[in-house]
mmCIF file of C-alpha atoms in Angstrom:
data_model
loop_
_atom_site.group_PDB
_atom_site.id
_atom_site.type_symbol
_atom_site.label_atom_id
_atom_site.label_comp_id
_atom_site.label_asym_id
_atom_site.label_seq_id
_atom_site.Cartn_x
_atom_site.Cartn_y
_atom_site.Cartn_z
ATOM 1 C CA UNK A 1382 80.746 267.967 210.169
ATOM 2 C CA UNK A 1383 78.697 269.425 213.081
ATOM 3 C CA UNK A 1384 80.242 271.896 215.102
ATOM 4 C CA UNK A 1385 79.729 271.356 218.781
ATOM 5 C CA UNK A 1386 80.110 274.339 220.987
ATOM 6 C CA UNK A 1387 82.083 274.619 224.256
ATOM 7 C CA UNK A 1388 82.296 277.839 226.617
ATOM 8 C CA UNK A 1389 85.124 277.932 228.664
ATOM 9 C CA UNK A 1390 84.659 280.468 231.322
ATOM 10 C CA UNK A 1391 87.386 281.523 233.193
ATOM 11 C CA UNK A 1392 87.213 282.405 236.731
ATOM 12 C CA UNK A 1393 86.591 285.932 238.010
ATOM 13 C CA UNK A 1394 89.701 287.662 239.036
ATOM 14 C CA UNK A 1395 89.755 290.217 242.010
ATOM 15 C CA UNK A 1396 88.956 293.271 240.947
ATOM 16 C CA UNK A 1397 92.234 295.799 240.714
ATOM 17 C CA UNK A 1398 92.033 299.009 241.077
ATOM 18 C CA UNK A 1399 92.529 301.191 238.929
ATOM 19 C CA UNK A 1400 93.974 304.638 238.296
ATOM 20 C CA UNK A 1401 90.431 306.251 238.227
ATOM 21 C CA UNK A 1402 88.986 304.010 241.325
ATOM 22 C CA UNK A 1403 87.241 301.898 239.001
ATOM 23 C CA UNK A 1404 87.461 297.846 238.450
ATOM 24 C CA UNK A 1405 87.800 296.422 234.945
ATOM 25 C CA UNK A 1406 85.577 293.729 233.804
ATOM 26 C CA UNK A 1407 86.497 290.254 233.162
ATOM 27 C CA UNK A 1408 86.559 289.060 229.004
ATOM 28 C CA UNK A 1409 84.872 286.001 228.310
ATOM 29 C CA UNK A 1410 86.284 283.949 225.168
ATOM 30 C CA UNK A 1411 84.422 281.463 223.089
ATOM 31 C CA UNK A 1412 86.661 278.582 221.576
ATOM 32 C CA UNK A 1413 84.933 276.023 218.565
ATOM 33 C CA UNK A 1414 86.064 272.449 218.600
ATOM 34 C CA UNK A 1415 85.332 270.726 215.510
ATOM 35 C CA UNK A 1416 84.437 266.633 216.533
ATOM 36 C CA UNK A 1417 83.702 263.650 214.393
ATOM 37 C CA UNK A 1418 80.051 262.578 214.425
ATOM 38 C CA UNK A 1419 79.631 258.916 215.616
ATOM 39 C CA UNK A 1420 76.977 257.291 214.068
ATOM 40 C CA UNK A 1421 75.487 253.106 214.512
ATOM 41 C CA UNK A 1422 75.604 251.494 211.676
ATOM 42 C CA UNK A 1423 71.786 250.340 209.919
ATOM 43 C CA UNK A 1424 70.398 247.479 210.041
ATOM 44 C CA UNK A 1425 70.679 247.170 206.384
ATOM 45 C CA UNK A 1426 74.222 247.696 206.336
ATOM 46 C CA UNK A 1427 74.883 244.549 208.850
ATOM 47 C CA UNK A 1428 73.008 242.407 206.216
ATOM 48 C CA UNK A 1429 74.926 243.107 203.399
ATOM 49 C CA UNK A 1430 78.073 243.233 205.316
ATOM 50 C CA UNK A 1431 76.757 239.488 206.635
ATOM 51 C CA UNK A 1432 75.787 238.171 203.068
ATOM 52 C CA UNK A 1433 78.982 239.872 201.729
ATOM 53 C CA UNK A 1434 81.085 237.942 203.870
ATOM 54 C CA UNK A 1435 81.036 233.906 202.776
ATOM 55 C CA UNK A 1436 82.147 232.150 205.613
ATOM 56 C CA UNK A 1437 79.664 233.783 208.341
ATOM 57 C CA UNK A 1438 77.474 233.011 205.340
ATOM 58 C CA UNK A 1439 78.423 229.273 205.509
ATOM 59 C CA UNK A 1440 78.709 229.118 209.376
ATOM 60 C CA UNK A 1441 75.361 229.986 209.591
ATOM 61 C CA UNK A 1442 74.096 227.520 206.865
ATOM 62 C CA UNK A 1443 76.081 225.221 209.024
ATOM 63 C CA UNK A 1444 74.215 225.669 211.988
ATOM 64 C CA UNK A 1445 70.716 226.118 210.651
ATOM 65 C CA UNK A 1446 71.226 222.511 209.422
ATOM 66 C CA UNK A 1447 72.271 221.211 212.416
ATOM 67 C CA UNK A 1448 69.779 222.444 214.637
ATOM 68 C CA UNK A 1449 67.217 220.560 211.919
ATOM 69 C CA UNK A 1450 68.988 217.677 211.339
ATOM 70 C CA UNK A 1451 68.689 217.343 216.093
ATOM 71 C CA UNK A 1452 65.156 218.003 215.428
ATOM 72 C CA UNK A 1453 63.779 215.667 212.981
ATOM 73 C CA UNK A 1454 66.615 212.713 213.896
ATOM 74 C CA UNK A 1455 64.209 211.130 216.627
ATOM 75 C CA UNK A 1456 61.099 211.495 214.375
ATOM 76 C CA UNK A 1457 63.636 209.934 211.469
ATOM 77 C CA UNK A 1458 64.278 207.141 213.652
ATOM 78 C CA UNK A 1459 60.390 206.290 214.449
ATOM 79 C CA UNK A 1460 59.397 206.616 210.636
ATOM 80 C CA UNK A 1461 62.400 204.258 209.564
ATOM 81 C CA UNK A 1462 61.004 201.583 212.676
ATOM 82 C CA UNK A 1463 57.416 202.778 211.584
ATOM 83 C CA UNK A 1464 57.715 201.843 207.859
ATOM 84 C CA UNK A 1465 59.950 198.406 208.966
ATOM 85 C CA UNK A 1466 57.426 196.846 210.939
ATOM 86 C CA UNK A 1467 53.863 198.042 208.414
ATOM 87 C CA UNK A 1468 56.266 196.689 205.264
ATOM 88 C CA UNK A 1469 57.118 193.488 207.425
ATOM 89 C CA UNK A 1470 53.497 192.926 208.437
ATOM 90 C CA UNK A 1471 52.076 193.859 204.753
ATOM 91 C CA UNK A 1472 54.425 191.437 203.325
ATOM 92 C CA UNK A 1473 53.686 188.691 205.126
ATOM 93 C CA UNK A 1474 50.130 189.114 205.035
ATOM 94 C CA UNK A 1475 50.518 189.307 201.061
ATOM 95 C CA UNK A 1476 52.696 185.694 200.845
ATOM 96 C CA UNK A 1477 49.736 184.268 203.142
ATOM 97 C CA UNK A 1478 47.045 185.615 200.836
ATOM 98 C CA UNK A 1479 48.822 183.859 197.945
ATOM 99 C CA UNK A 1480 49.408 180.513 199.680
ATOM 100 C CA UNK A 1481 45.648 180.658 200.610
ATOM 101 C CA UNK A 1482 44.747 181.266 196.531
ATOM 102 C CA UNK A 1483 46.897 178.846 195.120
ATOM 103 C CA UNK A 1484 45.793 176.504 198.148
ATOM 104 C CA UNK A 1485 41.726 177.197 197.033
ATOM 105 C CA UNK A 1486 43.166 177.051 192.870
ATOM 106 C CA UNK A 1487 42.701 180.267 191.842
ATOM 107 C CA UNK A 1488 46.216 180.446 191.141
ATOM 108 C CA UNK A 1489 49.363 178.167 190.526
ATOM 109 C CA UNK A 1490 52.314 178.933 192.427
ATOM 110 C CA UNK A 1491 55.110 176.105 192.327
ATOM 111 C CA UNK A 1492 57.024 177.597 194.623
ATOM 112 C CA UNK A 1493 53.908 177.746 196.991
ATOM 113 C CA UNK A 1494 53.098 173.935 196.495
ATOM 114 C CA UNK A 1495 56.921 173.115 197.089
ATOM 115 C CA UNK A 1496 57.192 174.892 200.435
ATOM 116 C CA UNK A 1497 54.241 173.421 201.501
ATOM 117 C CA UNK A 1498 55.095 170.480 200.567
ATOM 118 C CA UNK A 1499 58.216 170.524 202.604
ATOM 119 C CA UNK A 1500 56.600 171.612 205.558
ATOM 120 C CA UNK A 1501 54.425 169.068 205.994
ATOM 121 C CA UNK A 1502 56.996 166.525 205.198
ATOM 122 C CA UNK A 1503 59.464 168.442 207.886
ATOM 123 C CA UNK A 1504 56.287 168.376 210.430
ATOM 124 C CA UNK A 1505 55.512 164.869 209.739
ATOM 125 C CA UNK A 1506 59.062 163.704 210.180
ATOM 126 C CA UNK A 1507 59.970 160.735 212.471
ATOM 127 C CA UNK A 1508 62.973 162.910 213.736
ATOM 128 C CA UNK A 1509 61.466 165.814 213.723
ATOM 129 C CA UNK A 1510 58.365 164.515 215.930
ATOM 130 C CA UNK A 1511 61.061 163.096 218.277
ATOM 131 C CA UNK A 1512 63.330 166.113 218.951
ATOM 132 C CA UNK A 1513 60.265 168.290 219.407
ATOM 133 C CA UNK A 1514 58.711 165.930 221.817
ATOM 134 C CA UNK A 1515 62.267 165.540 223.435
ATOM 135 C CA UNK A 1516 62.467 169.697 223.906
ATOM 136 C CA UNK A 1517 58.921 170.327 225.345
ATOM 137 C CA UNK A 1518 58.544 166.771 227.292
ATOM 138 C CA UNK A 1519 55.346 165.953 225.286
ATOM 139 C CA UNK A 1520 54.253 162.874 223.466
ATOM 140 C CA UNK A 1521 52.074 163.254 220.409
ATOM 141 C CA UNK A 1522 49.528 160.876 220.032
ATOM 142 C CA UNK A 1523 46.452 160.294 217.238
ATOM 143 C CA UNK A 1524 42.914 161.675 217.450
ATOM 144 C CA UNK A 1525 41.942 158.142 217.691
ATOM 145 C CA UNK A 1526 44.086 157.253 220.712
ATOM 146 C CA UNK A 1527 43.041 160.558 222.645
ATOM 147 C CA UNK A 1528 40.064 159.112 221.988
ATOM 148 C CA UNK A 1529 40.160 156.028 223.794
ATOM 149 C CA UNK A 1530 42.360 157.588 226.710
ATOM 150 C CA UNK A 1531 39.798 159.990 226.920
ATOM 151 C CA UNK A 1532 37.354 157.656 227.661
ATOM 152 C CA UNK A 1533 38.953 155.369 229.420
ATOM 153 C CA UNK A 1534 39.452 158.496 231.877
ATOM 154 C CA UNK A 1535 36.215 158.750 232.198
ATOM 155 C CA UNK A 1536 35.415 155.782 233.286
ATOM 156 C CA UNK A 1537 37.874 155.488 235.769
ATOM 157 C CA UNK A 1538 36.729 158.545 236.884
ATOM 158 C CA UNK A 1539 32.975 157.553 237.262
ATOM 159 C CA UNK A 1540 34.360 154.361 239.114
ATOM 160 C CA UNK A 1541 36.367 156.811 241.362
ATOM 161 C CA UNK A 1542 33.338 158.954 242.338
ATOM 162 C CA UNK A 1543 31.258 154.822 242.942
ATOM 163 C CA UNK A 1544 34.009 153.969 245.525
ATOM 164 C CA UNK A 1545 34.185 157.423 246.996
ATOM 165 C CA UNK A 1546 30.587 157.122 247.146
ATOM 166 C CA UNK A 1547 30.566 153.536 248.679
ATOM 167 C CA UNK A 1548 33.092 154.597 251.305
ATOM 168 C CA UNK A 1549 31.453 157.438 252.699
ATOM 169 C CA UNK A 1550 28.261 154.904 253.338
ATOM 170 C CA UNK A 1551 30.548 152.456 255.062
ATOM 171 C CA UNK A 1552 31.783 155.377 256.972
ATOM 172 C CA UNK A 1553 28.601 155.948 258.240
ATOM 173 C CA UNK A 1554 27.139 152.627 258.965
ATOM 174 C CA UNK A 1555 31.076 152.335 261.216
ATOM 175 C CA UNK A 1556 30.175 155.703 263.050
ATOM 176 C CA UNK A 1557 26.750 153.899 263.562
ATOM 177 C CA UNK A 1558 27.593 151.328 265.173
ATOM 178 C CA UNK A 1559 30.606 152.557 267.153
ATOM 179 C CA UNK A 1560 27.552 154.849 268.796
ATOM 180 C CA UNK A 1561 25.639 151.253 269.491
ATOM 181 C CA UNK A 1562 28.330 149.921 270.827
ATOM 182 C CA UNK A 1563 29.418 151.902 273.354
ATOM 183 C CA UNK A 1564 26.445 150.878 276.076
ATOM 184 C CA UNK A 1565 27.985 147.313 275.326
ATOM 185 C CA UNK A 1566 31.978 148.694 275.612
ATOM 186 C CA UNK A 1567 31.203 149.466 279.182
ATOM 187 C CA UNK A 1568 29.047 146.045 280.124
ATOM 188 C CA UNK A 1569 32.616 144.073 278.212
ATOM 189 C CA UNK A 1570 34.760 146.149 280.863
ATOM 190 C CA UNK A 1571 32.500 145.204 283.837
ATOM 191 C CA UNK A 1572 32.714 141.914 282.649
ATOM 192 C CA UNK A 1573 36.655 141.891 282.096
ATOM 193 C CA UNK A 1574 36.411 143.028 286.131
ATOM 194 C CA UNK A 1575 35.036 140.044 287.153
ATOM 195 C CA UNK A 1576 36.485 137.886 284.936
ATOM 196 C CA UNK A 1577 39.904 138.772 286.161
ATOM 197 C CA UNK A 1578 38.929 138.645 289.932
ATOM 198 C CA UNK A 1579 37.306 134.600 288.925
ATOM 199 C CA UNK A 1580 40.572 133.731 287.235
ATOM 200 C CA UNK A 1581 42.993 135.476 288.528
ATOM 201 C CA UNK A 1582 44.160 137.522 285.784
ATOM 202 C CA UNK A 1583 45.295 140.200 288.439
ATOM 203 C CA UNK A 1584 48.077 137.555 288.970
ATOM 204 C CA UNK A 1585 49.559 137.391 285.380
ATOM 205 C CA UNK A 1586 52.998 138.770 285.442
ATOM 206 C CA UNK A 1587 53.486 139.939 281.799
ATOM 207 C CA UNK A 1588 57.393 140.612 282.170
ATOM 208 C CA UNK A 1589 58.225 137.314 283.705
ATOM 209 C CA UNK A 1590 60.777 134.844 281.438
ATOM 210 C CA UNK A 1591 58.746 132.037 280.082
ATOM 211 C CA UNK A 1592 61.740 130.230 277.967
ATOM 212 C CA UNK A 1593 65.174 132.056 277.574
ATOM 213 C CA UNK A 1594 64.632 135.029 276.516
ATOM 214 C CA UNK A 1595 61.025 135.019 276.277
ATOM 215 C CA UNK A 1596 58.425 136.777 278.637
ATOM 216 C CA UNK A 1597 54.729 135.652 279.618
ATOM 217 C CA UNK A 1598 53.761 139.006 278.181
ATOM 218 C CA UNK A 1599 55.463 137.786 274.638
ATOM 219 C CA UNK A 1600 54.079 134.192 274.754
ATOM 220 C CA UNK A 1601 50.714 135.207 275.029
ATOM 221 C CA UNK A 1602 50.639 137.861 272.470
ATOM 222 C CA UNK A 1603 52.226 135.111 270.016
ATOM 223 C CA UNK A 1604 49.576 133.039 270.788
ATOM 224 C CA UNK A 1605 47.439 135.750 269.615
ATOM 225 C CA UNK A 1606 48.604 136.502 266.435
ATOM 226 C CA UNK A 1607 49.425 133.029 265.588
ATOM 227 C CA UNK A 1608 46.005 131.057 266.888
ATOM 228 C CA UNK A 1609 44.131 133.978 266.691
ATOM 229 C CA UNK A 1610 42.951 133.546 270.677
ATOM 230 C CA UNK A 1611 41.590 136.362 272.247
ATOM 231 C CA UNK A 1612 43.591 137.885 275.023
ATOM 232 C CA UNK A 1613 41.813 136.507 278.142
ATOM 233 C CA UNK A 1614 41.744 132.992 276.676
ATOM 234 C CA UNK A 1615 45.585 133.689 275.942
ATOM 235 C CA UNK A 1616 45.909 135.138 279.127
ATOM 236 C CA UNK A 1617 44.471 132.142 281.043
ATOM 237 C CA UNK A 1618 46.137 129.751 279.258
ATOM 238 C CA UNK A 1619 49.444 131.180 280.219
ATOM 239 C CA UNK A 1620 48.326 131.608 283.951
ATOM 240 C CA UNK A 1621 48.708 127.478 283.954
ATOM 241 C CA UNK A 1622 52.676 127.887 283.800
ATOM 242 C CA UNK A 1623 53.891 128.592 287.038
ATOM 243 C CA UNK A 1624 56.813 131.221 286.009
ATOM 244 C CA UNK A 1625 53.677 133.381 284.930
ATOM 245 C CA UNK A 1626 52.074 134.017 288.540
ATOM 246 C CA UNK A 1627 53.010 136.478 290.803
#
C-alpha cells in the first residue's frame, strides 16, 4: 500500500501576548492517510476473463457468423443462379452432341432414335399441322407449290409493270392531244355561238313540262343517252315542240 501524504495546515491565530511581551508560534501537524491504490485492469486480463466466460464466448461466435453469413448470401445466391444456368446449357449441349452421333452412326442410342422418331411423327401430324396453323394464322404449303406461286407472282408482276407501262404512254399521247385540241375547243365554241343565234337555241327553255312530269331539259338529255344524239341535234329536235320555246 502506498502512503499518500496530506498537510493540513491550520490557520494562523492572532498572536497573544504573552507574559514576557512575546507571541508564541503556531504548531503545524502532519496527519498520514493510508488509501487503496486503483489500478486498470490489463489487457491480458480482459482476454482471459472473455475466453473464461462461455456465453460472451458464444455471443460472439454468434455474431462473427452472422456478419459472414450477410456477406457472402448475395454472392451465394449468384453462384447457385451461376452454376444453374452453365449446368443447364452444358447439358443440353451434351444430349444434342449425342443425337448428332447417333444421327451420323457413330453411336446407337434407342432412346435417341425413338424421340426422334416421335417428333417427326408429332411435326408431321394432320392435327398437329392444323392447330399450329390455326394459332399463328399461317398455311403451310410444299416446296413445290411455293414454287409455282412464286412464279406465278412473278409473272403477274411483270404483267403489272407492262400495263403500268402501257398506261403511262396512253397518258401521254391524252395530254397530247388535249394540248392540240384546245385551238379547236375555242373555234367549236365560236361555232356553238352562231349555231345557237341560226337556230334559235337561245330560245330552248330547259325547265319547261314536255309530258307530265317531264321537262324539255329531261327529254333531250334522254334522247342523248338513249340515241346517242349530240346535244345540239337533241336540242333542235326538241325546239320543234312548241311547250319548249320561250
Amino acid at each position: 500500500m502506498n502512503l499518500i501524504s496530506r498537510n493540513k495546515v491550520k490557520p494562523e491565530s492572532s498572536p497573544t501576548p504573552s507574559t514576557g511581551g512575546e507571541s508564541s508560534p503556531i504548531a503545524i501537524a502532519e496527519e498520514s492517510v493510508a488509501l487503496p491504490t486503483v489500478t486498470a485492469p490489463s489487457t491480458s486480463a480482459r482476454k482471459a476473463n472473455v475466453s473464461s466466460n462461455p456465453s460472451v464466448a458464444l455471443l460472439r461466435r454468434l455474431l462473427i457468423t452472422r456478419t459472414i453469413q450477410n456477406r457472402t448470401r448475395g454472392e451465394t445466391v449468384f453462384n447457385v443462379f451461376k452454376d444453374i444456368i452453365a449446368g443447364t446449357f452444358l447439358g443440353i449441349l451434351l444430349v444434342f452432341f449425342l443425337f448428332s452421333l447417333d444421327y451420323h452412326h457413330f453411336i446407337h442410342l434407342g432412346s435417341a432414335r425413338a424421340f426422334r422418331d416421335a417428333a417427326f411423327y408429332l411435326i408431321t401430324d394432320p392435327r398437329t399441322i392444323r392447330y399450329v396453323e390455326n394459332s399463328l394464322r399461317l398455311k403451310f404449303i410444299s416446296v413445290d407449290i411455293y414454287n409455282a406461286k412464286s412464279d406465278e407472282l412473278k409473272r403477274m408482276l411483270t404483267k403489272i409493270k407492262n400495263k403500268q407501262r402501257d398506261i403511262e404512254i396512253d397518258e401521254k399521247k391524252v395530254n397530247e392531244i388535249l394540248i392540240d385540241a384546245t385551238p379547236f375547243d375555242q373555234e367549236y365554241d365560236e361555232l356553238m355561238v352562231r349555231a345557237n343565234h341560226l337556230f334559235g337555241l337561245d330560245n330552248f327553255c330547259v325547265n319547261c313540262k314536255f309530258k307530265g312530269s317531264t321537262t324539255c331539259g329531261g327529254r333531250m338529255n334522254y334522247l342523248m343517252d338513249k340515241y346517242g344524239d349530240s346535244q345540239l341535234k337533241s336540242k333542235v329536235a326538241m325546239l320543234s315542240f312548241p311547250q319548249c320555246k320561250n
